């Protein structure tokens, strides 16, 4: 999709590229035709989101433990 965007965009450099609707509407994209496949993809993203959330919670807890240990190191 990025290739198509770059190919149809107007502008001199990447920070000034502009994709106008008449060219945008001509870009073809692939959409899964199988509902089951869409659900599997959705499920995968939900699992990834859950994993990221749990990792963030774990990082928070470990950061808190680290802070406590550093504060009590020389008591």
Short mmCIF file of N, CA, C and O in Angstrom, two decimals:
data_model
loop_
_atom_site.label_atom_id
_atom_site.label_comp_id
_atom_site.label_asym_id
_atom_site.label_seq_id
_atom_site.Cartn_x
_atom_site.Cartn_y
_atom_site.Cartn_z
N UNK A 1 0.82 -1.18 0.00
CA UNK A 1 0.00 0.00 0.00
C UNK A 1 0.87 1.26 0.00
O UNK A 1 0.52 2.24 -0.63
N UNK A 2 1.98 1.19 0.72
CA UNK A 2 2.88 2.35 0.73
C UNK A 2 3.42 2.63 -0.66
O UNK A 2 3.55 3.77 -1.07
N UNK A 3 3.74 1.55 -1.38
CA UNK A 3 4.23 1.72 -2.75
C UNK A 3 3.18 2.44 -3.60
O UNK A 3 3.50 3.36 -4.35
N UNK A 4 1.92 2.01 -3.47
CA UNK A 4 0.84 2.65 -4.23
C UNK A 4 0.67 4.11 -3.84
O UNK A 4 0.42 4.97 -4.68
N UNK A 5 0.77 4.39 -2.54
CA UNK A 5 0.66 5.78 -2.08
C UNK A 5 1.76 6.63 -2.72
O UNK A 5 1.51 7.69 -3.26
N UNK A 6 2.99 6.13 -2.64
CA UNK A 6 4.11 6.88 -3.20
C UNK A 6 3.98 7.04 -4.72
O UNK A 6 4.29 8.09 -5.27
N UNK A 7 3.52 5.99 -5.36
CA UNK A 7 3.40 6.01 -6.82
C UNK A 7 2.36 7.02 -7.30
O UNK A 7 2.54 7.65 -8.33
N UNK A 8 1.28 7.20 -6.56
CA UNK A 8 0.19 8.07 -6.99
C UNK A 8 0.23 9.46 -6.35
O UNK A 8 -0.59 10.31 -6.69
N UNK A 9 1.13 9.68 -5.42
CA UNK A 9 1.17 10.97 -4.73
C UNK A 9 1.85 12.03 -5.57
O UNK A 9 2.65 11.75 -6.45
N UNK A 10 1.51 13.28 -5.24
CA UNK A 10 2.12 14.42 -5.90
C UNK A 10 2.95 15.17 -4.86
O UNK A 10 2.61 15.21 -3.69
N UNK A 11 4.02 15.78 -5.29
CA UNK A 11 4.88 16.55 -4.40
C UNK A 11 6.33 16.26 -4.71
O UNK A 11 6.66 15.23 -5.30
N UNK A 12 7.21 17.16 -4.31
CA UNK A 12 8.63 17.02 -4.63
C UNK A 12 9.36 16.08 -3.69
O UNK A 12 10.23 15.34 -4.10
N UNK A 13 9.02 16.14 -2.41
CA UNK A 13 9.71 15.30 -1.43
C UNK A 13 8.68 14.57 -0.58
O UNK A 13 7.51 14.92 -0.55
N UNK A 14 9.14 13.54 0.15
CA UNK A 14 8.21 12.70 0.91
C UNK A 14 7.42 13.48 1.95
O UNK A 14 6.30 13.12 2.28
N UNK A 15 7.98 14.57 2.48
CA UNK A 15 7.24 15.33 3.49
C UNK A 15 6.20 16.27 2.87
O UNK A 15 5.40 16.86 3.60
N UNK A 16 6.16 16.37 1.56
CA UNK A 16 5.14 17.20 0.91
C UNK A 16 4.23 16.39 -0.01
O UNK A 16 3.43 16.97 -0.75
N UNK A 17 4.34 15.06 0.02
CA UNK A 17 3.49 14.23 -0.83
C UNK A 17 2.02 14.42 -0.47
O UNK A 17 1.65 14.56 0.68
N UNK A 18 1.19 14.42 -1.51
CA UNK A 18 -0.23 14.63 -1.35
C UNK A 18 -0.94 13.66 -2.29
O UNK A 18 -0.63 13.61 -3.48
N UNK A 19 -1.89 12.92 -1.76
CA UNK A 19 -2.63 11.96 -2.58
C UNK A 19 -4.07 12.46 -2.72
O UNK A 19 -4.85 12.42 -1.78
N UNK A 20 -4.40 12.94 -3.88
CA UNK A 20 -5.73 13.49 -4.16
C UNK A 20 -6.73 12.35 -4.37
O UNK A 20 -6.39 11.26 -4.81
N UNK A 21 -7.99 12.62 -4.05
CA UNK A 21 -9.02 11.58 -4.10
C UNK A 21 -9.17 10.91 -5.47
O UNK A 21 -9.31 9.69 -5.52
N UNK A 22 -9.15 11.65 -6.58
CA UNK A 22 -9.30 10.96 -7.87
C UNK A 22 -8.26 9.86 -8.10
O UNK A 22 -8.57 8.83 -8.70
N UNK A 23 -7.06 10.07 -7.61
CA UNK A 23 -6.04 9.03 -7.74
C UNK A 23 -6.17 7.99 -6.62
O UNK A 23 -5.95 6.80 -6.83
N UNK A 24 -6.57 8.45 -5.44
CA UNK A 24 -6.74 7.55 -4.31
C UNK A 24 -7.80 6.48 -4.59
O UNK A 24 -7.62 5.31 -4.27
N UNK A 25 -8.91 6.89 -5.22
CA UNK A 25 -10.00 5.94 -5.46
C UNK A 25 -9.64 4.87 -6.49
O UNK A 25 -10.30 3.84 -6.57
N UNK A 26 -8.58 5.08 -7.24
CA UNK A 26 -8.17 4.09 -8.24
C UNK A 26 -7.26 3.01 -7.66
O UNK A 26 -7.00 2.00 -8.31
N UNK A 27 -6.77 3.22 -6.45
CA UNK A 27 -5.86 2.25 -5.83
C UNK A 27 -6.66 1.03 -5.36
O UNK A 27 -7.64 1.16 -4.63
N UNK A 28 -6.25 -0.13 -5.80
CA UNK A 28 -6.91 -1.38 -5.42
C UNK A 28 -6.24 -1.94 -4.17
O UNK A 28 -5.01 -1.89 -4.03
N UNK A 29 -7.06 -2.47 -3.27
CA UNK A 29 -6.52 -3.10 -2.07
C UNK A 29 -7.08 -4.50 -1.96
O UNK A 29 -8.14 -4.81 -2.51
N UNK A 30 -6.37 -5.35 -1.25
CA UNK A 30 -6.84 -6.71 -1.04
C UNK A 30 -7.58 -6.77 0.29
O UNK A 30 -7.07 -6.36 1.32
N UNK A 31 -8.78 -7.30 0.24
CA UNK A 31 -9.60 -7.46 1.43
C UNK A 31 -9.93 -8.93 1.56
O UNK A 31 -10.37 -9.55 0.58
N UNK A 32 -9.72 -9.50 2.74
CA UNK A 32 -10.06 -10.93 2.89
C UNK A 32 -11.54 -11.17 2.58
O UNK A 32 -12.41 -10.45 3.07
N UNK A 33 -11.80 -12.14 1.75
CA UNK A 33 -13.19 -12.44 1.40
C UNK A 33 -13.79 -13.46 2.35
O UNK A 33 -15.00 -13.66 2.39
N UNK A 34 -12.95 -14.09 3.14
CA UNK A 34 -13.39 -15.13 4.06
C UNK A 34 -13.62 -14.52 5.45
O UNK A 34 -12.70 -14.02 6.08
N UNK A 35 -14.84 -14.55 5.92
CA UNK A 35 -15.19 -13.97 7.23
C UNK A 35 -14.39 -14.65 8.35
O UNK A 35 -13.97 -14.01 9.30
N UNK A 36 -14.19 -15.94 8.22
CA UNK A 36 -13.44 -16.69 9.24
C UNK A 36 -12.00 -16.19 9.32
O UNK A 36 -11.43 -16.05 10.41
N UNK A 37 -11.40 -15.89 8.19
CA UNK A 37 -10.04 -15.36 8.17
C UNK A 37 -9.98 -13.99 8.86
O UNK A 37 -9.07 -13.71 9.64
N UNK A 38 -10.98 -13.16 8.60
CA UNK A 38 -11.04 -11.85 9.26
C UNK A 38 -11.12 -12.02 10.78
O UNK A 38 -10.47 -11.29 11.53
N UNK A 39 -11.91 -12.97 11.23
CA UNK A 39 -12.06 -13.20 12.66
C UNK A 39 -10.76 -13.72 13.28
O UNK A 39 -10.42 -13.36 14.41
N UNK A 40 -10.05 -14.58 12.56
CA UNK A 40 -8.76 -15.07 13.06
C UNK A 40 -7.75 -13.93 13.17
O UNK A 40 -7.00 -13.84 14.14
N UNK A 41 -7.74 -13.05 12.17
CA UNK A 41 -6.84 -11.89 12.20
C UNK A 41 -7.20 -10.98 13.38
O UNK A 41 -6.34 -10.53 14.14
N UNK A 42 -8.50 -10.74 13.55
CA UNK A 42 -8.97 -9.91 14.66
C UNK A 42 -8.58 -10.52 16.00
O UNK A 42 -8.13 -9.84 16.91
N UNK A 43 -8.75 -11.81 16.11
CA UNK A 43 -8.40 -12.51 17.35
C UNK A 43 -6.90 -12.39 17.63
O UNK A 43 -6.48 -12.19 18.79
N UNK A 44 -6.11 -12.50 16.61
CA UNK A 44 -4.66 -12.37 16.77
C UNK A 44 -4.30 -10.98 17.29
O UNK A 44 -3.51 -10.85 18.23
N UNK A 45 -4.91 -9.95 16.72
CA UNK A 45 -4.62 -8.59 17.18
C UNK A 45 -5.09 -8.38 18.62
O UNK A 45 -4.43 -7.69 19.40
N UNK A 46 -6.21 -8.97 18.99
CA UNK A 46 -6.67 -8.88 20.37
C UNK A 46 -5.68 -9.54 21.33
O UNK A 46 -5.41 -9.03 22.41
N UNK A 47 -5.15 -10.69 20.94
CA UNK A 47 -4.16 -11.38 21.76
C UNK A 47 -2.89 -10.55 21.90
O UNK A 47 -2.30 -10.47 22.97
N UNK A 48 -2.47 -9.93 20.82
CA UNK A 48 -1.28 -9.08 20.85
C UNK A 48 -1.52 -7.89 21.77
O UNK A 48 -0.66 -7.54 22.58
N UNK A 49 -2.69 -7.26 21.66
CA UNK A 49 -3.03 -6.13 22.54
C UNK A 49 -3.01 -6.55 24.01
O UNK A 49 -2.50 -5.83 24.87
N UNK A 50 -3.57 -7.71 24.30
CA UNK A 50 -3.60 -8.21 25.68
C UNK A 50 -2.18 -8.46 26.18
O UNK A 50 -1.84 -8.10 27.31
N UNK A 51 -1.34 -9.03 25.34
CA UNK A 51 0.04 -9.29 25.70
C UNK A 51 0.79 -7.99 25.99
O UNK A 51 1.56 -7.89 26.95
N UNK A 52 0.58 -6.99 25.17
CA UNK A 52 1.21 -5.68 25.36
C UNK A 52 0.75 -5.06 26.68
O UNK A 52 1.55 -4.54 27.45
N UNK A 53 -0.54 -5.14 26.95
CA UNK A 53 -1.10 -4.59 28.19
C UNK A 53 -0.48 -5.28 29.41
O UNK A 53 -0.08 -4.61 30.37
N UNK A 54 -0.40 -6.61 29.38
CA UNK A 54 0.20 -7.34 30.49
C UNK A 54 1.67 -7.00 30.66
O UNK A 54 2.17 -6.89 31.79
N UNK A 55 2.37 -6.82 29.56
CA UNK A 55 3.79 -6.45 29.62
C UNK A 55 3.96 -5.08 30.25
O UNK A 55 4.87 -4.85 31.05
N UNK A 56 3.08 -4.14 29.90
CA UNK A 56 3.15 -2.80 30.49
C UNK A 56 2.90 -2.84 31.99
O UNK A 56 3.57 -2.15 32.76
N UNK A 57 1.96 -3.67 32.42
CA UNK A 57 1.68 -3.82 33.86
C UNK A 57 2.91 -4.40 34.56
O UNK A 57 3.31 -3.94 35.63
N UNK A 58 3.52 -5.41 33.94
CA UNK A 58 4.71 -6.02 34.53
C UNK A 58 5.86 -5.01 34.62
O UNK A 58 6.56 -4.95 35.62
N UNK A 59 6.05 -4.22 33.59
CA UNK A 59 7.11 -3.20 33.60
C UNK A 59 6.86 -2.20 34.72
O UNK A 59 7.79 -1.80 35.43
N UNK A 60 5.61 -1.79 34.90
CA UNK A 60 5.26 -0.85 35.96
C UNK A 60 5.62 -1.43 37.33
O UNK A 60 6.20 -0.75 38.18
N UNK A 61 5.25 -2.69 37.55
CA UNK A 61 5.54 -3.35 38.83
C UNK A 61 7.05 -3.46 39.06
O UNK A 61 7.55 -3.17 40.15
N UNK A 62 7.78 -3.86 38.04
CA UNK A 62 9.23 -4.00 38.16
C UNK A 62 9.91 -2.66 38.39
O UNK A 62 10.87 -2.56 39.16
N UNK A 63 9.40 -1.61 37.75
CA UNK A 63 9.94 -0.27 37.96
C UNK A 63 9.72 0.18 39.40
O UNK A 63 10.60 0.77 40.03
N UNK A 64 8.55 -0.15 39.93
CA UNK A 64 8.23 0.19 41.32
C UNK A 64 9.16 -0.56 42.28
O UNK A 64 9.67 0.02 43.24
N UNK A 65 9.39 -1.82 42.02
CA UNK A 65 10.30 -2.61 42.86
C UNK A 65 11.72 -2.04 42.77
O UNK A 65 12.41 -1.89 43.79
N UNK A 66 12.15 -1.71 41.60
CA UNK A 66 13.48 -1.13 41.41
C UNK A 66 13.62 0.16 42.21
O UNK A 66 14.63 0.38 42.89
N UNK A 67 12.61 1.00 42.12
CA UNK A 67 12.64 2.28 42.84
C UNK A 67 12.72 2.04 44.34
O UNK A 67 13.50 2.68 45.05
N UNK A 68 11.93 1.11 44.85
CA UNK A 68 11.96 0.78 46.27
C UNK A 68 13.35 0.29 46.69
O UNK A 68 13.90 0.71 47.71
N UNK A 69 13.91 -0.61 45.91
CA UNK A 69 15.22 -1.17 46.24
C UNK A 69 16.31 -0.09 46.21
O UNK A 69 17.20 -0.06 47.08
N UNK A 70 16.25 0.80 45.23
CA UNK A 70 17.24 1.88 45.16
C UNK A 70 17.12 2.83 46.35
O UNK A 70 18.12 3.31 46.88
N UNK A 71 15.91 3.09 46.77
CA UNK A 71 15.70 4.00 47.92
C UNK A 71 16.18 3.38 49.23
O UNK A 71 16.60 4.08 50.14
N UNK A 72 16.12 2.06 49.33
CA UNK A 72 16.48 1.38 50.56
C UNK A 72 17.85 0.72 50.51
O UNK A 72 18.21 -0.05 51.40
N UNK A 73 18.60 1.03 49.51
CA UNK A 73 19.89 0.37 49.31
C UNK A 73 20.88 0.72 50.45
O UNK A 73 21.61 -0.14 50.91
N UNK A 74 20.95 1.94 50.87
CA UNK A 74 21.99 2.37 51.81
C UNK A 74 21.43 2.71 53.19
O UNK A 74 21.93 3.56 53.88
N UNK A 75 20.37 2.04 53.58
CA UNK A 75 19.79 2.32 54.91
C UNK A 75 20.47 1.45 55.94
O UNK A 75 20.84 0.37 55.82
#
